[in-house]
CSV table of N, CA, C and O in Angstrom, one decimal:
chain,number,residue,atom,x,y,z
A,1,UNK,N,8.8,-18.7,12.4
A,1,UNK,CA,8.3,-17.5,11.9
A,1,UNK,C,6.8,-17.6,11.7
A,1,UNK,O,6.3,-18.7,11.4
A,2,UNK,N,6.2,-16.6,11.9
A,2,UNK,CA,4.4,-16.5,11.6
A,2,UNK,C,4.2,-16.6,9.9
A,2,UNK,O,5.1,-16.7,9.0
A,3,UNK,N,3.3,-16.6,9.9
A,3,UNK,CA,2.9,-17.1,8.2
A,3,UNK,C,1.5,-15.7,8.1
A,3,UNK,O,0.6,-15.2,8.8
A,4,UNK,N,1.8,-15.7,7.3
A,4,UNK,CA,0.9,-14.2,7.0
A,4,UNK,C,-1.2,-14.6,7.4
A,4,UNK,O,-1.9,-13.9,8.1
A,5,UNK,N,-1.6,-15.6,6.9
A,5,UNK,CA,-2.8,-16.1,7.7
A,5,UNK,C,-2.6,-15.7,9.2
A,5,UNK,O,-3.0,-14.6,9.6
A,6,UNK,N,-1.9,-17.0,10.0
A,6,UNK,CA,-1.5,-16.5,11.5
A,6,UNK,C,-1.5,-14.8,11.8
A,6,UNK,O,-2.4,-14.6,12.6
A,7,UNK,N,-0.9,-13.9,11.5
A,7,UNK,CA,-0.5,-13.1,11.4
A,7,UNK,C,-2.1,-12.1,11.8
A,7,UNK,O,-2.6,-11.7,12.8
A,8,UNK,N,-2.3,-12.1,10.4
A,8,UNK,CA,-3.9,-11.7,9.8
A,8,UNK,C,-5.2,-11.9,10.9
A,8,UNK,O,-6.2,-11.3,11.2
A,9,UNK,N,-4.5,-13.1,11.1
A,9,UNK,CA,-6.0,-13.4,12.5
A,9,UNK,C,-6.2,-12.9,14.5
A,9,UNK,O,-7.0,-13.0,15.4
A,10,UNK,N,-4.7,-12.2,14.2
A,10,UNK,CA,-4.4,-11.3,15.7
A,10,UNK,C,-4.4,-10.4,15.3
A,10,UNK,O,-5.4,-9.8,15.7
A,11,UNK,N,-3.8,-9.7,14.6
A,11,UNK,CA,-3.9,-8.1,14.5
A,11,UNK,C,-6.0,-7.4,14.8
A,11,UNK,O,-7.1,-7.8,14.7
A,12,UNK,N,-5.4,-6.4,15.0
A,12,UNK,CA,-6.9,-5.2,15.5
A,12,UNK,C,-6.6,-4.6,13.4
A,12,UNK,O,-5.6,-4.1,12.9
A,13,UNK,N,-7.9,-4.8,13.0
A,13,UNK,CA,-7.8,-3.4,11.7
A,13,UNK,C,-8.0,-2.5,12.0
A,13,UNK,O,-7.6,-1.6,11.3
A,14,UNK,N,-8.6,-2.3,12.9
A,14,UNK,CA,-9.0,-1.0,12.9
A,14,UNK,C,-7.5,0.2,13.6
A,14,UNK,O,-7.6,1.4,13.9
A,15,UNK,N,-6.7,-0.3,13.7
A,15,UNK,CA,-5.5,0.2,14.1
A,15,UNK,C,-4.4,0.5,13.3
A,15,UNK,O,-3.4,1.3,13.5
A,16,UNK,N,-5.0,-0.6,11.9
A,16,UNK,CA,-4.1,-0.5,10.9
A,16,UNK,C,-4.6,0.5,9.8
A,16,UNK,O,-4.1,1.3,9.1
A,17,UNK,N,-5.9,0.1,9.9
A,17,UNK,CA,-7.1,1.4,9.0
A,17,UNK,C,-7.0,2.9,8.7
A,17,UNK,O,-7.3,3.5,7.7
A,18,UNK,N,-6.5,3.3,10.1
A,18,UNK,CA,-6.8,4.5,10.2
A,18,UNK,C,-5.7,5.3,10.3
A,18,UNK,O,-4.9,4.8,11.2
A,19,UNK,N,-5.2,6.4,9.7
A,19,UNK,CA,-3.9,7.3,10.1
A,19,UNK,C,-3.7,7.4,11.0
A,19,UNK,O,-4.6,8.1,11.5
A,20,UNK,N,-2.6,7.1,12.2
A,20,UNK,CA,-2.2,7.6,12.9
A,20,UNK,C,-1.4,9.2,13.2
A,20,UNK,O,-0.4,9.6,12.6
A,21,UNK,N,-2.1,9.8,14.0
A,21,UNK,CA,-2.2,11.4,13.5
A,21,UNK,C,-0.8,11.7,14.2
A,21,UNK,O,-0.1,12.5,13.6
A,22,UNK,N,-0.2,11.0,15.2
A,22,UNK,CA,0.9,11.3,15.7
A,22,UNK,C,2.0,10.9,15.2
A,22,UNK,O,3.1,11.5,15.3
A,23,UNK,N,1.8,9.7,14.7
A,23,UNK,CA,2.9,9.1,14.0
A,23,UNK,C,3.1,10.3,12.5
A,23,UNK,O,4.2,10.8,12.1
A,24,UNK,N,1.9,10.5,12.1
A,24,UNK,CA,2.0,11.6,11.2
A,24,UNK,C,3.0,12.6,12.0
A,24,UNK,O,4.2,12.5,11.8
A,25,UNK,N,2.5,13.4,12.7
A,25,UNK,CA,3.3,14.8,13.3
A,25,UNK,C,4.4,14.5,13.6
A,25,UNK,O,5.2,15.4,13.5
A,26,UNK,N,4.7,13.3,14.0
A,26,UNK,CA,6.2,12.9,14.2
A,26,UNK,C,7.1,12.9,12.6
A,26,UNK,O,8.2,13.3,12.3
A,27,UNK,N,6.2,12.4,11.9
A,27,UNK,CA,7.1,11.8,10.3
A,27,UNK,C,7.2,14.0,10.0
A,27,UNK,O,8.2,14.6,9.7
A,28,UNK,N,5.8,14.5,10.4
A,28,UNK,CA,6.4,15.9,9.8
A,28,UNK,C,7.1,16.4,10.2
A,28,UNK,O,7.9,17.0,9.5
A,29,UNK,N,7.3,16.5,11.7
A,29,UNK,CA,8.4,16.8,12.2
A,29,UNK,C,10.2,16.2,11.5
A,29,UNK,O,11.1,17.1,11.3
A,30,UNK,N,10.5,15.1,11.3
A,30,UNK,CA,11.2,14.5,10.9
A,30,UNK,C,11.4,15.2,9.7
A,30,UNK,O,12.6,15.5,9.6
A,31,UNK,N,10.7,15.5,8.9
A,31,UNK,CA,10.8,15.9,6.8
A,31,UNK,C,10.9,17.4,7.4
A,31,UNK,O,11.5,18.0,6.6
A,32,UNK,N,10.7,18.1,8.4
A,32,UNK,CA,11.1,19.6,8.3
A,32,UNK,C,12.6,19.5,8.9
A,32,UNK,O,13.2,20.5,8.5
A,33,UNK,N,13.2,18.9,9.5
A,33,UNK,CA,14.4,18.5,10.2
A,33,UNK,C,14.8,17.6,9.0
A,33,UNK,O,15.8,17.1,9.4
A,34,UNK,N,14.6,17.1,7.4
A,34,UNK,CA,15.6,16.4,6.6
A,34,UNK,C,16.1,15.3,7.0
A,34,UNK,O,17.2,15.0,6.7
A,35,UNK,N,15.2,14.6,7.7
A,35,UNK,CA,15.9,13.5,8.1
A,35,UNK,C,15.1,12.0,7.2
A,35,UNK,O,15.6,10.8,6.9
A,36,UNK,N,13.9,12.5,7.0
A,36,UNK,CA,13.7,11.5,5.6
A,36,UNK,C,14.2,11.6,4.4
A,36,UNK,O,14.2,12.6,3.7
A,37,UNK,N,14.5,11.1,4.2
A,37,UNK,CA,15.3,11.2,2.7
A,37,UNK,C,14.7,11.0,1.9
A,37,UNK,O,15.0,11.7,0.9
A,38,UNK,N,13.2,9.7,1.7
A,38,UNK,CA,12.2,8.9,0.7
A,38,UNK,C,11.0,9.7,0.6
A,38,UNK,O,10.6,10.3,1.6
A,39,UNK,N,10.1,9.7,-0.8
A,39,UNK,CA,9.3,10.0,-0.7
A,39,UNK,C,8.1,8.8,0.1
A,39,UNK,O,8.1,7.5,0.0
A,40,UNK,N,7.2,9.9,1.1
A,40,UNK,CA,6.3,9.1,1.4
A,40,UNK,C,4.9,8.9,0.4
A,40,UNK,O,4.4,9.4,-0.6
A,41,UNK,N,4.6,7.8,1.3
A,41,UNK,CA,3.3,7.5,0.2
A,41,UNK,C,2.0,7.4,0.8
A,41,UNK,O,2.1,8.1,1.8
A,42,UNK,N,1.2,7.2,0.7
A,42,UNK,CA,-0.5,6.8,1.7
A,42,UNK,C,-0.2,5.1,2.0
A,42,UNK,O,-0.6,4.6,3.0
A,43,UNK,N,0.4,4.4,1.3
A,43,UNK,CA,0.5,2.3,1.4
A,43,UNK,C,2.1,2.5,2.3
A,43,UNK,O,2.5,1.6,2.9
A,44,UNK,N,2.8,3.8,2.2
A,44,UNK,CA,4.2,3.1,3.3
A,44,UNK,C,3.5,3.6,4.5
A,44,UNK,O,3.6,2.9,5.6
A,45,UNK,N,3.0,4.4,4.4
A,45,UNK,CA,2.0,4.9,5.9
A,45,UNK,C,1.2,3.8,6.4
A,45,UNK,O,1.2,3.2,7.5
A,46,UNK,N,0.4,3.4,5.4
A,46,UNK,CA,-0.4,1.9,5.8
A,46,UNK,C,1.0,0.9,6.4
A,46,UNK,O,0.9,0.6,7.6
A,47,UNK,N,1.8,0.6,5.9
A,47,UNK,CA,2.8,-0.1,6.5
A,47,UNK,C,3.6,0.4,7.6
A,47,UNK,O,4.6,-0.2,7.9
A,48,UNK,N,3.2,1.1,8.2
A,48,UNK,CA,4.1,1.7,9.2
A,48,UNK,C,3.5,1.3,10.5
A,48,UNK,O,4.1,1.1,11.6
A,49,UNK,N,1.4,1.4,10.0
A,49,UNK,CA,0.9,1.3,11.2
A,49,UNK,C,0.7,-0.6,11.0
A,49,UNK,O,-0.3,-1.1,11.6
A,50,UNK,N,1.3,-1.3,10.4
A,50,UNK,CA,1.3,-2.8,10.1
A,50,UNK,C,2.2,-3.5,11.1
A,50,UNK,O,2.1,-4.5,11.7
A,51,UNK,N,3.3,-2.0,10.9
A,51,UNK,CA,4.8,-2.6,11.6
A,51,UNK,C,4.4,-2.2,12.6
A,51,UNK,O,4.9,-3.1,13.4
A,52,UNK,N,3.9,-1.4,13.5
A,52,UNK,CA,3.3,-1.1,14.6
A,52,UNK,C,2.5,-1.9,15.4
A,52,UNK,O,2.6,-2.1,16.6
A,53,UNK,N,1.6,-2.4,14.6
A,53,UNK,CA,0.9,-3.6,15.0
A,53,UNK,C,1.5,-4.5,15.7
A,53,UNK,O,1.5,-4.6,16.9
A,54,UNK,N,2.1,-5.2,14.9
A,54,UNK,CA,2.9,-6.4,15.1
A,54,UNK,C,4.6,-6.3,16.1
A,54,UNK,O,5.5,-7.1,16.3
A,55,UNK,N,4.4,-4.9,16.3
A,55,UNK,CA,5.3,-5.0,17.8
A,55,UNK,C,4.2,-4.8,18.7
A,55,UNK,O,4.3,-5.3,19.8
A,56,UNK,N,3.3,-4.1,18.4
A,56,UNK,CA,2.4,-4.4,20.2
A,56,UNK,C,2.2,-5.8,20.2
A,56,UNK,O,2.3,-6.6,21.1
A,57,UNK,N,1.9,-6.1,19.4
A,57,UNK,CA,1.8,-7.9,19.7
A,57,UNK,C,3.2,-8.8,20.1
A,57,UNK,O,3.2,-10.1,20.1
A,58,UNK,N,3.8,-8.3,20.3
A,58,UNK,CA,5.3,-8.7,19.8
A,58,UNK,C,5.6,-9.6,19.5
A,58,UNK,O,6.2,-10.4,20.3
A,59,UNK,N,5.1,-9.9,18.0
A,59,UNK,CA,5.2,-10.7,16.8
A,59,UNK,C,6.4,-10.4,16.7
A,59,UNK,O,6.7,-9.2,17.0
A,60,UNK,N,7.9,-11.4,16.0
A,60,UNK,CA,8.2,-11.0,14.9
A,60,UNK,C,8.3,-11.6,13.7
A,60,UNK,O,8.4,-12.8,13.5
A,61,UNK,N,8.1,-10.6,12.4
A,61,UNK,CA,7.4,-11.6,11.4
A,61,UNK,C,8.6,-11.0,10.3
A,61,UNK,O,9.2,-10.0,10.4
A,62,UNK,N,8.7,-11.7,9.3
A,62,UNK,CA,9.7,-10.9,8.0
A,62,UNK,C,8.9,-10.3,7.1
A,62,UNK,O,7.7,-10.5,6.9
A,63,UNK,N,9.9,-9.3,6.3
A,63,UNK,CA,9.5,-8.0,5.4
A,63,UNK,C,8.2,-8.7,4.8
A,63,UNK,O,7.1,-8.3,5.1
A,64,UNK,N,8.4,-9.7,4.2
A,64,UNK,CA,8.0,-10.3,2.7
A,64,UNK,C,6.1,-10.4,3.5
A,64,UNK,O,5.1,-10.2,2.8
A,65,UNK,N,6.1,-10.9,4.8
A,65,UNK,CA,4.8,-10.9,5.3
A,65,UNK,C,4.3,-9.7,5.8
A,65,UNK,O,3.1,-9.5,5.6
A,66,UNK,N,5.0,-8.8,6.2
A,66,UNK,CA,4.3,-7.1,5.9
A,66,UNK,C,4.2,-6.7,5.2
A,66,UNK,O,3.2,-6.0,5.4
A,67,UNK,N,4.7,-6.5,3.8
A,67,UNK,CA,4.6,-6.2,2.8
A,67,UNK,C,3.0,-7.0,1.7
A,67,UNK,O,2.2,-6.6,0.9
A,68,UNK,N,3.1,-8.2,2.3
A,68,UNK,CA,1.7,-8.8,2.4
A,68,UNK,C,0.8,-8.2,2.8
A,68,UNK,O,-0.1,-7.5,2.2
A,69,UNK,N,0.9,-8.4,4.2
A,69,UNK,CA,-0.3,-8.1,4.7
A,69,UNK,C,-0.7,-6.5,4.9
A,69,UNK,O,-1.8,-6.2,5.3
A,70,UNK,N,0.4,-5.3,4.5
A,70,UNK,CA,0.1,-4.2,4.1
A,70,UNK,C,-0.6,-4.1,2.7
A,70,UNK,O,-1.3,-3.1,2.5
A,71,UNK,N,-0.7,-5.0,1.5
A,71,UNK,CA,-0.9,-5.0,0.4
A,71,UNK,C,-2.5,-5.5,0.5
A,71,UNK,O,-3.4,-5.2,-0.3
A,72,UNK,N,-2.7,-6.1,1.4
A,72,UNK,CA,-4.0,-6.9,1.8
A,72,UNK,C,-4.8,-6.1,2.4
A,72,UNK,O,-5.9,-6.0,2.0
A,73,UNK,N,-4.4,-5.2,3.7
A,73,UNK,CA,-5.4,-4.0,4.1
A,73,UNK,C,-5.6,-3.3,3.3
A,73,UNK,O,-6.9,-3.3,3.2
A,74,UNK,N,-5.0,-2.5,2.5
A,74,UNK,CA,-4.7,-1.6,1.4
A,74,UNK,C,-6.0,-1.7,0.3
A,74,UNK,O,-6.7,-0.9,-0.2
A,75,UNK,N,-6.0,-3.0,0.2
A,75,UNK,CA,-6.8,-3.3,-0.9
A,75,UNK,C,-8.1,-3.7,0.0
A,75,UNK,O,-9.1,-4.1,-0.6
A,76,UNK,N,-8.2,-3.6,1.7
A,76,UNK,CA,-9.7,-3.7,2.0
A,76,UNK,C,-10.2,-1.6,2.2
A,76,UNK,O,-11.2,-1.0,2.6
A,77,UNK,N,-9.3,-1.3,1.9
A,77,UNK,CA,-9.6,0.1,2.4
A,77,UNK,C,-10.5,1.2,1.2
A,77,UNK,O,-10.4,1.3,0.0
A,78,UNK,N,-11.3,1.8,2.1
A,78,UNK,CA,-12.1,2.3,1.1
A,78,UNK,C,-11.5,3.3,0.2
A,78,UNK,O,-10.2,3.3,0.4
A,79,UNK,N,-11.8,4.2,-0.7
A,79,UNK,CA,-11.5,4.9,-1.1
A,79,UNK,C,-10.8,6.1,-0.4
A,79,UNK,O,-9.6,6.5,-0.5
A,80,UNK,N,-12.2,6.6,0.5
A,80,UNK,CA,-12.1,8.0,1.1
A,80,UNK,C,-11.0,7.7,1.9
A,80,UNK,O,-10.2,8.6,1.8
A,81,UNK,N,-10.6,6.5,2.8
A,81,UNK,CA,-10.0,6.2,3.5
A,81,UNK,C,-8.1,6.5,3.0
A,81,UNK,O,-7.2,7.1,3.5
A,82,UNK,N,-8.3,5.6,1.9
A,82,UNK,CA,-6.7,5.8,1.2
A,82,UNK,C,-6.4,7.1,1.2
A,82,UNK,O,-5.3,7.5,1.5
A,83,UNK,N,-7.5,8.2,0.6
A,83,UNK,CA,-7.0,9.6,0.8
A,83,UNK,C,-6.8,9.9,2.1
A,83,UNK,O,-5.7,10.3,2.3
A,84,UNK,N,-7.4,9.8,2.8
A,84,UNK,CA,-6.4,10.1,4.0
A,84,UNK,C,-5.0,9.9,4.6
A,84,UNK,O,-4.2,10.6,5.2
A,85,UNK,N,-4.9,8.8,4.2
A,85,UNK,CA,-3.2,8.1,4.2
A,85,UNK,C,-2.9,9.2,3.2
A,85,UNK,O,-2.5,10.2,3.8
A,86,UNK,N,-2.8,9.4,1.7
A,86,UNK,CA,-2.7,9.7,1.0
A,86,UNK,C,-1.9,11.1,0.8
A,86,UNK,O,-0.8,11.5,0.4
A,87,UNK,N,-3.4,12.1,1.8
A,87,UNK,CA,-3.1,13.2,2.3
A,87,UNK,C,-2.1,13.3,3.3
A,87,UNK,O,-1.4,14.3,3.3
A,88,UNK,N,-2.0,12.5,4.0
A,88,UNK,CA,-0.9,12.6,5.1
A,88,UNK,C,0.1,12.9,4.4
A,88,UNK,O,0.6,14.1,4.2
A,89,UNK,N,0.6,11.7,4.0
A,89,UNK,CA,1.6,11.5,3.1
A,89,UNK,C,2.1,12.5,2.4
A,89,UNK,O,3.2,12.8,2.6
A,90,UNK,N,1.3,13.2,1.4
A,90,UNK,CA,1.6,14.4,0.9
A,90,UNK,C,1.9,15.5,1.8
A,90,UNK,O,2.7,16.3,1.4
A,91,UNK,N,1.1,15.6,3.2
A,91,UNK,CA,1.5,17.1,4.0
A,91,UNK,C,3.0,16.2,4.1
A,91,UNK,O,3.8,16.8,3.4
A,92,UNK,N,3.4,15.2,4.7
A,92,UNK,CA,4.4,14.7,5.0
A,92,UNK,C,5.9,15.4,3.6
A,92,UNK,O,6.9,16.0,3.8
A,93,UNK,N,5.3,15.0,2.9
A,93,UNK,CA,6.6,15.7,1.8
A,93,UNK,C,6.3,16.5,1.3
A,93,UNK,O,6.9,16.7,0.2
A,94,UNK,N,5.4,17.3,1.6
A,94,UNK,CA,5.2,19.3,1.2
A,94,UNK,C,6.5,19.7,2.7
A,94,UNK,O,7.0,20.9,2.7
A,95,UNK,N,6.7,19.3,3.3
A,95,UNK,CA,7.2,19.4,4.8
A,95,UNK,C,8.8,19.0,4.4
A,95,UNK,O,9.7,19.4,5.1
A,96,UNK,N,9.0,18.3,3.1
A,96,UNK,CA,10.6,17.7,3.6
A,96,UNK,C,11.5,18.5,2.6
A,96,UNK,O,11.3,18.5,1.4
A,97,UNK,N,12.5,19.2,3.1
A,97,UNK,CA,13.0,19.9,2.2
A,97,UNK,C,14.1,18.9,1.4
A,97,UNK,O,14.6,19.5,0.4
A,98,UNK,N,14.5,17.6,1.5
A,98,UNK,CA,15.2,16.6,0.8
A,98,UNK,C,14.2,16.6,-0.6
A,98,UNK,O,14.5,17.2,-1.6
A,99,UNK,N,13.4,16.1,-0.7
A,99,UNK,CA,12.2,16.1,-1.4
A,99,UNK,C,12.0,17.2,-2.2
A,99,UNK,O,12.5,17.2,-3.3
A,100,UNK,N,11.4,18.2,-1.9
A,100,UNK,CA,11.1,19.0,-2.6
A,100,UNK,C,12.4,19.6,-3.1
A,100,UNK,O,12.0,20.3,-4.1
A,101,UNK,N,13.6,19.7,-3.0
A,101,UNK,CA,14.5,20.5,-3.5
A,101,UNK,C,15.0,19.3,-4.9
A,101,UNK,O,15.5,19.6,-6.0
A,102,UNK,N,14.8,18.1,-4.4
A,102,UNK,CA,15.4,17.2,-5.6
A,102,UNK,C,14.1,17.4,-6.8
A,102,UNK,O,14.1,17.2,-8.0
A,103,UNK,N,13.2,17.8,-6.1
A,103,UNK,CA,11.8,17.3,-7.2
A,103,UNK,C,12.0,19.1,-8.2
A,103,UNK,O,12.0,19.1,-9.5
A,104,UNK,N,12.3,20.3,-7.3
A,104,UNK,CA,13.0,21.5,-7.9
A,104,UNK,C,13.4,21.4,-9.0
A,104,UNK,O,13.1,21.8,-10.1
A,105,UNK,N,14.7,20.3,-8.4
A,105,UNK,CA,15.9,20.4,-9.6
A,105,UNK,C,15.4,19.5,-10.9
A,105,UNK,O,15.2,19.9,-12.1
A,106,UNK,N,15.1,18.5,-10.3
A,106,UNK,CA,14.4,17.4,-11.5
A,106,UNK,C,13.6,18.2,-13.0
A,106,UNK,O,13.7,18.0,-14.2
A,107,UNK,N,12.6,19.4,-12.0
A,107,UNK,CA,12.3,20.2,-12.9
A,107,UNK,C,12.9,21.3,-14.0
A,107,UNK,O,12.6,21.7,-15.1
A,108,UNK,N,13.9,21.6,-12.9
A,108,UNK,CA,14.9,22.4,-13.7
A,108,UNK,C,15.7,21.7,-14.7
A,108,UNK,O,15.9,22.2,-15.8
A,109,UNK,N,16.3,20.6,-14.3
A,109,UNK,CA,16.7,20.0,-15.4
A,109,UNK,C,16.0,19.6,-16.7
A,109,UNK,O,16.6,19.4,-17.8
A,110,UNK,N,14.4,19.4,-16.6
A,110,UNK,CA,13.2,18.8,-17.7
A,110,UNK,C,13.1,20.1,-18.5
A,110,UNK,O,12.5,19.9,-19.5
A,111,UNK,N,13.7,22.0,-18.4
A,111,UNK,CA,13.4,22.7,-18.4
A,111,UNK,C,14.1,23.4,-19.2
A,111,UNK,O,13.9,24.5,-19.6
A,112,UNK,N,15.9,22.1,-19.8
A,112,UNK,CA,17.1,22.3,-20.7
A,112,UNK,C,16.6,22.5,-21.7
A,112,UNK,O,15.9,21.5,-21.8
A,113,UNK,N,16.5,23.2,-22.9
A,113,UNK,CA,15.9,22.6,-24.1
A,113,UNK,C,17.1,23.5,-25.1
A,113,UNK,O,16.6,23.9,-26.2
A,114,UNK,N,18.5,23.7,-24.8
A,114,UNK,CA,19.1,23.5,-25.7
A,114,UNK,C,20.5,22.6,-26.1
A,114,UNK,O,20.7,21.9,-25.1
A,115,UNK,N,21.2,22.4,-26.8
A,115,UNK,CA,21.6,21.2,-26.7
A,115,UNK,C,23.3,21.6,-25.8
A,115,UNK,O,23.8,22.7,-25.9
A,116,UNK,N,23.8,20.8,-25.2
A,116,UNK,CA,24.8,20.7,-24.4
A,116,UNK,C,26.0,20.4,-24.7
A,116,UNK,O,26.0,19.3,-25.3
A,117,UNK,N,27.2,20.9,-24.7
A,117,UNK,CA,28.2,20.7,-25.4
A,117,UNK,C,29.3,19.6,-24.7
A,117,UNK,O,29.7,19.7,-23.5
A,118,UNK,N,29.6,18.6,-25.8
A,118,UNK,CA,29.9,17.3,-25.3
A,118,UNK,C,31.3,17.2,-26.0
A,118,UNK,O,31.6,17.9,-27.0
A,119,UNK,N,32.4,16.2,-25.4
A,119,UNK,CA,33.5,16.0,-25.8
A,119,UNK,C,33.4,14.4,-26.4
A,119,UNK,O,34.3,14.0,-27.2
A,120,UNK,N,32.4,13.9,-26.2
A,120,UNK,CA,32.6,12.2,-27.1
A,120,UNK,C,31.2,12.1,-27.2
A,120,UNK,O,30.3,12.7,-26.5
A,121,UNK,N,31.3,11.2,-28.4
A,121,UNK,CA,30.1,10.3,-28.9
A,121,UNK,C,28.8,9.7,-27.5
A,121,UNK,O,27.6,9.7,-27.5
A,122,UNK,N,29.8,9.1,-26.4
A,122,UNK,CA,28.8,8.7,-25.8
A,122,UNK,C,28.4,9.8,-24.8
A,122,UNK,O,27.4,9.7,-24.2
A,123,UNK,N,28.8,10.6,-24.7
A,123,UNK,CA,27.9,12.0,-23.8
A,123,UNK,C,27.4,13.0,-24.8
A,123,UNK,O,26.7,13.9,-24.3
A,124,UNK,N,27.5,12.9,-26.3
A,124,UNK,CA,26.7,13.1,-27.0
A,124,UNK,C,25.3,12.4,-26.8
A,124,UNK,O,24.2,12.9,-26.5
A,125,UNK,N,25.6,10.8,-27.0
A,125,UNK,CA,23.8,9.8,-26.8
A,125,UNK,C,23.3,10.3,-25.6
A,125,UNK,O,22.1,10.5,-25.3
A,126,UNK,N,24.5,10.5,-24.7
A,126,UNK,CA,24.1,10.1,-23.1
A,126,UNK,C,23.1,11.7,-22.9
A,126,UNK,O,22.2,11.5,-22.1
A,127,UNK,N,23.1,12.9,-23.4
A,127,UNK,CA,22.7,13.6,-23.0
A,127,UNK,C,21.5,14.3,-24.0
A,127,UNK,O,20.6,15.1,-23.7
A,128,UNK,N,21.7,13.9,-24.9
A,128,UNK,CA,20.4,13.8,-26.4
A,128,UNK,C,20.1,12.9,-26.8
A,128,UNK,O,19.8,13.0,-28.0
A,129,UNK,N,20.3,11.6,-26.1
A,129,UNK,CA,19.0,10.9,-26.7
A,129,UNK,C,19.8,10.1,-28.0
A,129,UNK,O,20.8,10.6,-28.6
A,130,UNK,N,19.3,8.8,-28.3
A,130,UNK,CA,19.8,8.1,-29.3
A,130,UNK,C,18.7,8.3,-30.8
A,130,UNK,O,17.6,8.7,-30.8
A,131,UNK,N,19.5,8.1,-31.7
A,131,UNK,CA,18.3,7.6,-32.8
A,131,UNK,C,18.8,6.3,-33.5
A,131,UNK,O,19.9,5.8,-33.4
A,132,UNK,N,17.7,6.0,-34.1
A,132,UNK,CA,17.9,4.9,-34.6
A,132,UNK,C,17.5,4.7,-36.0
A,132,UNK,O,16.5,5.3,-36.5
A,133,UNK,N,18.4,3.7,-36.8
A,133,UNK,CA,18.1,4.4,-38.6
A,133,UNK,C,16.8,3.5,-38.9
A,133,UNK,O,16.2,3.6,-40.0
């Protein structure tokens, strides 16, 4: 197996730097079709074009060294730059209706504020909360 140094000293950054706009249109395509399930992020985006990398090279390396060396570009990336990932990321799950319909409910549920009627003690705690003397 490669060791994340090894690794670090073939790859192109500048391949890994930058959003890929297609890979984007592809992921949005995918979140309007529900077929992501996870929220995306601007650093899983950075890892995507990591894992990209390292099949054109056709490395194969394990999680724990992508997850590395995505954590390592990430942190050479400028500011403005991460918003871009960032932004992607976000059109990416303004786009997924998995996502947004759980993030909906989540809200509707934060939105209960009377109390719920329970048959035992523990779906009493379980649904208001404990106290303690």
């Amino acid at each position: 197996m490669i060791s994340l140094n090894n690794f670090l000293s073939q790859v192109n950054p500048d391949r890994i730097k930058v959003p890929d706009i297609n890979d984007g249109l592809n992921l949005i395509a995918r979140a309007r079709s529900g077929r992501i399930t996870r929220r995306m992020s601007g650093k899983r985006l950075m890892k995507r074009n990591v894992i990209h990398e390292a099949n054109r090279l056709q490395i194969i390396i394990q999680r724990h060294i992508i997850n590395l060396a995505t954590n390592h570009f990430w942190g050479l990336l400028l500011i403005s730059q991460r918003n871009q990932f960032t932004t992607l990321a976000n059109r990416v799950n303004s786009m997924n209706p998995n996502y947004t319909v759980r993030m909906d409910t989540l809200f509707r549920i934060s939105q209960i504020t009377g109390r719920q009627d329970t048959n035992s003690e523990f779906e009493d705690m379980f649904y208001h909360g404990s106290t303690f003397p």
